[in-house]
Amino acid sequence: MTRVVPLPRWWMWRPGADPGPAAAVARRRVRWARVRPLPVPAALVAWASAVVGPTVWWSVGLACVPVLVVALVALLPVRVTAWQVASAADADDVVHAGQFTDVAQRRRAGRLCADFDLVRDLEPRRVAHVERLLWGALVGLRGSLVVREALRVAENRPGLATAVAETTRELADLDARVDRFAAALRVLAEESTAPECDDRTLDSALRRVAALDPV
């Protein structure tokens, strides 16, 4: 039996990014999706109403009703979800699951975000620094997708052997640094949820994460 599982929806905004413009774009998309199916049926109903009207003024009045309905639907308040806002944002402002075509890297980045969510309430200054490091790690993983795909499909040509080997080393170095950062962040997340963990241990774990540069 085949099961279709929805894409895990995670995202992270660039520290300091303003989601306002993306929210406006998301609202326009939702409004357009709501109104888009209506013009053709409204035109048909307006034409039919105009035909059956007993007088010219009745025909005009009846024909205007569908148009007014479409206008009212377009003017209704629009609610958007946080995911819709993140999906509408520029890639410079947000990293989200939909940008990752590689399932393994998508899960890897999602775990980083999930672990960070557990430590948001710790010491604000260091958490802000960890957030910037996490943003760099996510951007690095997203940027590596093209390289990973290119390496996967690259042919073993003599002229490309050196370039492929160098790129592979750089990618392995990125993976190693991100893995070290992820491991330290995971330890911090686990300790932050452990009831027996004291403030000194948490502070030490937070300093370890903040000292790592994943990119």
mmCIF file of N, CA and C in Angstrom, residues 109-211:
data_model
loop_
_atom_site.group_PDB
_atom_site.id
_atom_site.type_symbol
_atom_site.label_atom_id
_atom_site.label_comp_id
_atom_site.label_asym_id
_atom_site.label_seq_id
_atom_site.Cartn_x
_atom_site.Cartn_y
_atom_site.Cartn_z
ATOM 1 N N ALA A 109 18.140 19.462 7.488
ATOM 2 C CA ALA A 109 17.882 20.858 7.830
ATOM 3 C C ALA A 109 16.690 20.981 8.768
ATOM 4 N N GLY A 110 15.677 20.145 8.562
ATOM 5 C CA GLY A 110 14.513 20.180 9.441
ATOM 6 C C GLY A 110 14.863 19.820 10.878
ATOM 7 N N ARG A 111 15.760 18.858 11.053
ATOM 8 C CA ARG A 111 16.184 18.487 12.411
ATOM 9 C C ARG A 111 16.914 19.647 13.081
ATOM 10 N N LEU A 112 17.722 20.374 12.318
ATOM 11 C CA LEU A 112 18.406 21.543 12.881
ATOM 12 C C LEU A 112 17.393 22.563 13.400
ATOM 13 N N CYS A 113 16.367 22.837 12.594
ATOM 14 C CA CYS A 113 15.345 23.803 13.008
ATOM 15 C C CYS A 113 14.581 23.310 14.228
ATOM 16 N N ALA A 114 14.246 22.017 14.243
ATOM 17 C CA ALA A 114 13.502 21.462 15.373
ATOM 18 C C ALA A 114 14.314 21.555 16.669
ATOM 19 N N ASP A 115 15.599 21.258 16.582
ATOM 20 C CA ASP A 115 16.444 21.345 17.785
ATOM 21 C C ASP A 115 16.571 22.795 18.255
ATOM 22 N N PHE A 116 16.688 23.720 17.307
ATOM 23 C CA PHE A 116 16.830 25.123 17.701
ATOM 24 C C PHE A 116 15.560 25.626 18.378
ATOM 25 N N ASP A 117 14.406 25.172 17.928
ATOM 26 C CA ASP A 117 13.148 25.603 18.544
ATOM 27 C C ASP A 117 13.103 25.263 20.031
ATOM 28 N N LEU A 118 13.811 24.218 20.436
ATOM 29 C CA LEU A 118 13.790 23.799 21.842
ATOM 30 C C LEU A 118 14.677 24.662 22.722
ATOM 31 N N VAL A 119 15.555 25.468 22.126
ATOM 32 C CA VAL A 119 16.506 26.238 22.940
ATOM 33 C C VAL A 119 16.300 27.741 22.791
ATOM 34 N N ARG A 120 15.213 28.146 22.168
ATOM 35 C CA ARG A 120 14.985 29.577 21.918
ATOM 36 C C ARG A 120 14.890 30.398 23.193
ATOM 37 N N ASP A 121 14.469 29.780 24.281
ATOM 38 C CA ASP A 121 14.209 30.540 25.511
ATOM 39 C C ASP A 121 15.418 30.605 26.437
ATOM 40 N N LEU A 122 16.567 30.154 25.969
ATOM 41 C CA LEU A 122 17.771 30.244 26.802
ATOM 42 C C LEU A 122 18.357 31.645 26.726
ATOM 43 N N GLU A 123 19.584 31.797 27.193
ATOM 44 C CA GLU A 123 20.221 33.121 27.296
ATOM 45 C C GLU A 123 20.153 33.859 25.955
ATOM 46 N N PRO A 124 19.451 35.021 25.917
ATOM 47 C CA PRO A 124 19.113 35.659 24.640
ATOM 48 C C PRO A 124 20.309 36.012 23.754
ATOM 49 N N ARG A 125 21.380 36.522 24.350
ATOM 50 C CA ARG A 125 22.501 36.974 23.524
ATOM 51 C C ARG A 125 23.152 35.808 22.797
ATOM 52 N N ARG A 126 23.400 34.718 23.494
ATOM 53 C CA ARG A 126 24.031 33.565 22.854
ATOM 54 C C ARG A 126 23.065 32.861 21.896
ATOM 55 N N VAL A 127 21.794 32.823 22.256
ATOM 56 C CA VAL A 127 20.810 32.210 21.357
ATOM 57 C C VAL A 127 20.743 32.987 20.046
ATOM 58 N N ALA A 128 20.831 34.302 20.116
ATOM 59 C CA ALA A 128 20.827 35.108 18.895
ATOM 60 C C ALA A 128 22.032 34.776 18.023
ATOM 61 N N HIS A 129 23.179 34.535 18.666
ATOM 62 C CA HIS A 129 24.366 34.159 17.908
ATOM 63 C C HIS A 129 24.200 32.771 17.280
ATOM 64 N N VAL A 130 23.645 31.835 18.043
ATOM 65 C CA VAL A 130 23.386 30.493 17.511
ATOM 66 C C VAL A 130 22.399 30.567 16.346
ATOM 67 N N GLU A 131 21.431 31.446 16.452
ATOM 68 C CA GLU A 131 20.459 31.612 15.364
ATOM 69 C C GLU A 131 21.149 32.060 14.081
ATOM 70 N N ARG A 132 22.101 32.977 14.201
ATOM 71 C CA ARG A 132 22.845 33.422 13.016
ATOM 72 C C ARG A 132 23.682 32.282 12.438
ATOM 73 N N LEU A 133 24.284 31.482 13.325
ATOM 74 C CA LEU A 133 25.044 30.328 12.848
ATOM 75 C C LEU A 133 24.135 29.316 12.153
ATOM 76 N N LEU A 134 22.960 29.086 12.728
ATOM 77 C CA LEU A 134 22.002 28.160 12.119
ATOM 78 C C LEU A 134 21.565 28.663 10.754
ATOM 79 N N TRP A 135 21.319 29.940 10.637
ATOM 80 C CA TRP A 135 20.944 30.505 9.338
ATOM 81 C C TRP A 135 22.039 30.231 8.310
ATOM 82 N N GLY A 136 23.282 30.443 8.691
ATOM 83 C CA GLY A 136 24.386 30.166 7.772
ATOM 84 C C GLY A 136 24.449 28.699 7.381
ATOM 85 N N ALA A 137 24.185 27.812 8.339
ATOM 86 C CA ALA A 137 24.206 26.377 8.040
ATOM 87 C C ALA A 137 23.104 25.998 7.060
ATOM 88 N N LEU A 138 21.908 26.544 7.264
ATOM 89 C CA LEU A 138 20.787 26.229 6.377
ATOM 90 C C LEU A 138 21.027 26.770 4.970
ATOM 91 N N VAL A 139 21.546 27.978 4.885
ATOM 92 C CA VAL A 139 21.850 28.551 3.568
ATOM 93 C C VAL A 139 22.932 27.729 2.871
ATOM 94 N N GLY A 140 23.928 27.281 3.656
ATOM 95 C CA GLY A 140 24.984 26.455 3.075
ATOM 96 C C GLY A 140 24.451 25.124 2.551
ATOM 97 N N LEU A 141 23.559 24.490 3.324
ATOM 98 C CA LEU A 141 22.965 23.225 2.876
ATOM 99 C C LEU A 141 22.102 23.433 1.632
ATOM 100 N N ARG A 142 21.340 24.513 1.634
ATOM 101 C CA ARG A 142 20.508 24.789 0.457
ATOM 102 C C ARG A 142 21.369 25.056 -0.772
ATOM 103 N N GLY A 143 22.442 25.813 -0.585
ATOM 104 C CA GLY A 143 23.327 26.094 -1.706
ATOM 105 C C GLY A 143 24.080 24.886 -2.211
ATOM 106 N N SER A 144 24.236 23.882 -1.349
ATOM 107 C CA SER A 144 24.986 22.691 -1.751
ATOM 108 C C SER A 144 24.154 21.729 -2.589
ATOM 109 N N LEU A 145 22.850 21.964 -2.683
ATOM 110 C CA LEU A 145 21.986 21.029 -3.410
ATOM 111 C C LEU A 145 22.375 20.918 -4.877
ATOM 112 N N VAL A 146 22.679 22.055 -5.483
ATOM 113 C CA VAL A 146 23.069 22.041 -6.900
ATOM 114 C C VAL A 146 24.366 21.272 -7.080
ATOM 115 N N VAL A 147 25.305 21.478 -6.162
ATOM 116 C CA VAL A 147 26.598 20.787 -6.246
ATOM 117 C C VAL A 147 26.414 19.285 -6.070
ATOM 118 N N ARG A 148 25.581 18.899 -5.114
ATOM 119 C CA ARG A 148 25.347 17.469 -4.881
ATOM 120 C C ARG A 148 24.727 16.815 -6.110
ATOM 121 N N GLU A 149 23.784 17.499 -6.723
ATOM 122 C CA GLU A 149 23.146 16.936 -7.907
ATOM 123 C C GLU A 149 24.139 16.849 -9.063
ATOM 124 N N ALA A 150 24.976 17.880 -9.211
ATOM 125 C CA ALA A 150 25.968 17.865 -10.280
ATOM 126 C C ALA A 150 26.959 16.720 -10.086
ATOM 127 N N LEU A 151 27.381 16.483 -8.852
ATOM 128 C CA LEU A 151 28.307 15.394 -8.583
ATOM 129 C C LEU A 151 27.639 14.034 -8.814
ATOM 130 N N ARG A 152 26.363 13.977 -8.529
ATOM 131 C CA ARG A 152 25.662 12.707 -8.692
ATOM 132 C C ARG A 152 25.574 12.288 -10.156
ATOM 133 N N VAL A 153 25.397 13.254 -11.034
ATOM 134 C CA VAL A 153 25.212 12.927 -12.451
ATOM 135 C C VAL A 153 26.489 13.113 -13.278
ATOM 136 N N ALA A 154 27.565 13.582 -12.638
ATOM 137 C CA ALA A 154 28.792 13.861 -13.396
ATOM 138 C C ALA A 154 29.395 12.571 -13.941
ATOM 139 N N GLU A 155 29.859 12.666 -15.146
ATOM 140 C CA GLU A 155 30.539 11.524 -15.747
ATOM 141 C C GLU A 155 32.009 11.533 -15.345
ATOM 142 N N ASN A 156 32.584 10.380 -15.335
ATOM 143 C CA ASN A 156 33.991 10.238 -14.931
ATOM 144 C C ASN A 156 34.903 10.563 -16.116
ATOM 145 N N ARG A 157 34.990 11.834 -16.430
ATOM 146 C CA ARG A 157 35.826 12.275 -17.540
ATOM 147 C C ARG A 157 37.199 12.699 -17.018
ATOM 148 N N PRO A 158 38.249 12.394 -17.761
ATOM 149 C CA PRO A 158 39.594 12.740 -17.293
ATOM 150 C C PRO A 158 39.757 14.232 -17.037
ATOM 151 N N GLY A 159 39.137 15.046 -17.868
ATOM 152 C CA GLY A 159 39.299 16.487 -17.710
ATOM 153 C C GLY A 159 38.593 17.057 -16.510
ATOM 154 N N LEU A 160 37.634 16.302 -15.958
ATOM 155 C CA LEU A 160 36.856 16.788 -14.819
ATOM 156 C C LEU A 160 37.264 16.131 -13.513
ATOM 157 N N ALA A 161 38.158 15.182 -13.566
ATOM 158 C CA ALA A 161 38.505 14.419 -12.366
ATOM 159 C C ALA A 161 39.020 15.319 -11.247
ATOM 160 N N THR A 162 39.908 16.245 -11.573
ATOM 161 C CA THR A 162 40.477 17.125 -10.549
ATOM 162 C C THR A 162 39.422 18.032 -9.951
ATOM 163 N N ALA A 163 38.593 18.626 -10.815
ATOM 164 C CA ALA A 163 37.550 19.532 -10.343
ATOM 165 C C ALA A 163 36.535 18.791 -9.471
ATOM 166 N N VAL A 164 36.172 17.577 -9.887
ATOM 167 C CA VAL A 164 35.213 16.790 -9.111
ATOM 168 C C VAL A 164 35.792 16.424 -7.751
ATOM 169 N N ALA A 165 37.064 16.045 -7.726
ATOM 170 C CA ALA A 165 37.702 15.680 -6.457
ATOM 171 C C ALA A 165 37.757 16.872 -5.508
ATOM 172 N N GLU A 166 38.086 18.052 -6.043
ATOM 173 C CA GLU A 166 38.157 19.254 -5.204
ATOM 174 C C GLU A 166 36.777 19.630 -4.675
ATOM 175 N N THR A 167 35.767 19.574 -5.540
ATOM 176 C CA THR A 167 34.405 19.889 -5.103
ATOM 177 C C THR A 167 33.923 18.895 -4.057
ATOM 178 N N THR A 168 34.258 17.634 -4.240
ATOM 179 C CA THR A 168 33.854 16.605 -3.278
ATOM 180 C C THR A 168 34.483 16.868 -1.914
ATOM 181 N N ARG A 169 35.757 17.280 -1.913
ATOM 182 C CA ARG A 169 36.421 17.601 -0.642
ATOM 183 C C ARG A 169 35.757 18.792 0.043
ATOM 184 N N GLU A 170 35.428 19.818 -0.729
ATOM 185 C CA GLU A 170 34.777 20.997 -0.146
ATOM 186 C C GLU A 170 33.412 20.648 0.425
ATOM 187 N N LEU A 171 32.687 19.801 -0.285
ATOM 188 C CA LEU A 171 31.374 19.393 0.194
ATOM 189 C C LEU A 171 31.487 18.540 1.458
ATOM 190 N N ALA A 172 32.488 17.666 1.496
ATOM 191 C CA ALA A 172 32.707 16.840 2.686
ATOM 192 C C ALA A 172 33.079 17.710 3.880
ATOM 193 N N ASP A 173 33.848 18.772 3.635
ATOM 194 C CA ASP A 173 34.222 19.685 4.717
ATOM 195 C C ASP A 173 32.992 20.411 5.255
ATOM 196 N N LEU A 174 32.114 20.864 4.347
ATOM 197 C CA LEU A 174 30.869 21.504 4.779
ATOM 198 C C LEU A 174 30.023 20.537 5.599
ATOM 199 N N ASP A 175 29.880 19.312 5.126
ATOM 200 C CA ASP A 175 29.085 18.321 5.848
ATOM 201 C C ASP A 175 29.651 18.056 7.236
ATOM 202 N N ALA A 176 30.965 17.980 7.338
ATOM 203 C CA ALA A 176 31.587 17.707 8.635
ATOM 204 C C ALA A 176 31.319 18.847 9.619
ATOM 205 N N ARG A 177 31.443 20.095 9.143
ATOM 206 C CA ARG A 177 31.213 21.239 10.031
ATOM 207 C C ARG A 177 29.747 21.344 10.439
ATOM 208 N N VAL A 178 28.847 21.104 9.488
ATOM 209 C CA VAL A 178 27.419 21.147 9.823
ATOM 210 C C VAL A 178 27.068 20.024 10.785
ATOM 211 N N ASP A 179 27.663 18.841 10.604
ATOM 212 C CA ASP A 179 27.389 17.718 11.506
ATOM 213 C C ASP A 179 27.865 18.012 12.919
ATOM 214 N N ARG A 180 29.034 18.642 13.056
ATOM 215 C CA ARG A 180 29.523 19.000 14.393
ATOM 216 C C ARG A 180 28.575 19.999 15.055
ATOM 217 N N PHE A 181 28.145 20.981 14.287
ATOM 218 C CA PHE A 181 27.214 21.972 14.811
ATOM 219 C C PHE A 181 25.887 21.315 15.186
ATOM 220 N N ALA A 182 25.388 20.423 14.327
ATOM 221 C CA ALA A 182 24.117 19.746 14.587
ATOM 222 C C ALA A 182 24.199 18.874 15.833
ATOM 223 N N ALA A 183 25.328 18.182 16.009
ATOM 224 C CA ALA A 183 25.485 17.313 17.172
ATOM 225 C C ALA A 183 25.486 18.138 18.467
ATOM 226 N N ALA A 184 26.216 19.249 18.457
ATOM 227 C CA ALA A 184 26.255 20.100 19.649
ATOM 228 C C ALA A 184 24.882 20.712 19.926
ATOM 229 N N LEU A 185 24.180 21.118 18.873
ATOM 230 C CA LEU A 185 22.851 21.700 19.044
ATOM 231 C C LEU A 185 21.866 20.651 19.565
ATOM 232 N N ARG A 186 22.013 19.415 19.112
ATOM 233 C CA ARG A 186 21.127 18.357 19.576
ATOM 234 C C ARG A 186 21.352 18.072 21.060
ATOM 235 N N VAL A 187 22.618 18.052 21.472
ATOM 236 C CA VAL A 187 22.930 17.853 22.891
ATOM 237 C C VAL A 187 22.313 18.975 23.725
ATOM 238 N N LEU A 188 22.451 20.212 23.252
ATOM 239 C CA LEU A 188 21.868 21.350 23.963
ATOM 240 C C LEU A 188 20.354 21.214 24.060
ATOM 241 N N ALA A 189 19.712 20.801 22.961
ATOM 242 C CA ALA A 189 18.259 20.644 22.961
ATOM 243 C C ALA A 189 17.829 19.562 23.945
ATOM 244 N N GLU A 190 18.568 18.458 23.981
ATOM 245 C CA GLU A 190 18.235 17.377 24.913
ATOM 246 C C GLU A 190 18.418 17.816 26.364
ATOM 247 N N GLU A 191 19.482 18.547 26.625
ATOM 248 C CA GLU A 191 19.731 18.990 27.999
ATOM 249 C C GLU A 191 18.721 20.053 28.426
ATOM 250 N N SER A 192 18.272 20.876 27.466
ATOM 251 C CA SER A 192 17.315 21.925 27.823
ATOM 252 C C SER A 192 15.965 21.359 28.214
ATOM 253 N N THR A 193 15.662 20.144 27.777
ATOM 254 C CA THR A 193 14.378 19.518 28.122
ATOM 255 C C THR A 193 14.503 18.510 29.250
ATOM 256 N N ALA A 194 15.726 18.289 29.728
ATOM 257 C CA ALA A 194 15.929 17.343 30.831
ATOM 258 C C ALA A 194 15.638 18.041 32.161
ATOM 259 N N PRO A 195 14.735 17.506 32.978
ATOM 260 C CA PRO A 195 14.374 18.188 34.232
ATOM 261 C C PRO A 195 15.522 18.282 35.226
ATOM 262 N N GLU A 196 16.491 17.358 35.157
ATOM 263 C CA GLU A 196 17.580 17.368 36.138
ATOM 264 C C GLU A 196 18.754 18.245 35.706
ATOM 265 N N CYS A 197 18.667 18.857 34.528
ATOM 266 C CA CYS A 197 19.785 19.656 34.027
ATOM 267 C C CYS A 197 19.821 21.013 34.726
ATOM 268 N N ASP A 198 21.015 21.426 35.189
ATOM 269 C CA ASP A 198 21.124 22.701 35.881
ATOM 270 C C ASP A 198 21.564 23.802 34.918
ATOM 271 N N ASP A 199 21.527 25.048 35.393
ATOM 272 C CA ASP A 199 21.841 26.205 34.554
ATOM 273 C C ASP A 199 23.291 26.196 34.086
ATOM 274 N N ARG A 200 24.197 25.710 34.937
ATOM 275 C CA ARG A 200 25.610 25.698 34.558
ATOM 276 C C ARG A 200 25.845 24.759 33.380
ATOM 277 N N THR A 201 25.226 23.602 33.413
ATOM 278 C CA THR A 201 25.371 22.645 32.313
ATOM 279 C C THR A 201 24.792 23.199 31.026
ATOM 280 N N LEU A 202 23.628 23.832 31.145
ATOM 281 C CA LEU A 202 23.001 24.425 29.958
ATOM 282 C C LEU A 202 23.868 25.529 29.383
ATOM 283 N N ASP A 203 24.418 26.363 30.246
ATOM 284 C CA ASP A 203 25.263 27.464 29.778
ATOM 285 C C ASP A 203 26.505 26.936 29.078
ATOM 286 N N SER A 204 27.080 25.863 29.620
ATOM 287 C CA SER A 204 28.260 25.274 28.995
ATOM 288 C C SER A 204 27.925 24.706 27.618
ATOM 289 N N ALA A 205 26.784 24.007 27.520
ATOM 290 C CA ALA A 205 26.374 23.439 26.234
ATOM 291 C C ALA A 205 26.074 24.538 25.227
ATOM 292 N N LEU A 206 25.467 25.624 25.697
ATOM 293 C CA LEU A 206 25.156 26.737 24.800
ATOM 294 C C LEU A 206 26.429 27.407 24.299
ATOM 295 N N ARG A 207 27.439 27.529 25.164
ATOM 296 C CA ARG A 207 28.709 28.112 24.735
ATOM 297 C C ARG A 207 29.394 27.237 23.689
ATOM 298 N N ARG A 208 29.290 25.911 23.857
ATOM 299 C CA ARG A 208 29.895 25.002 22.875
ATOM 300 C C ARG A 208 29.262 25.181 21.494
ATOM 301 N N VAL A 209 27.939 25.303 21.471
ATOM 302 C CA VAL A 209 27.272 25.489 20.183
ATOM 303 C C VAL A 209 27.667 26.827 19.568
ATOM 304 N N ALA A 210 27.680 27.863 20.385
ATOM 305 C CA ALA A 210 27.978 29.213 19.888
ATOM 306 C C ALA A 210 29.422 29.338 19.380
ATOM 307 N N ALA A 211 30.304 28.440 19.844
ATOM 308 C CA ALA A 211 31.705 28.507 19.426
ATOM 309 C C ALA A 211 31.949 27.808 18.102
#
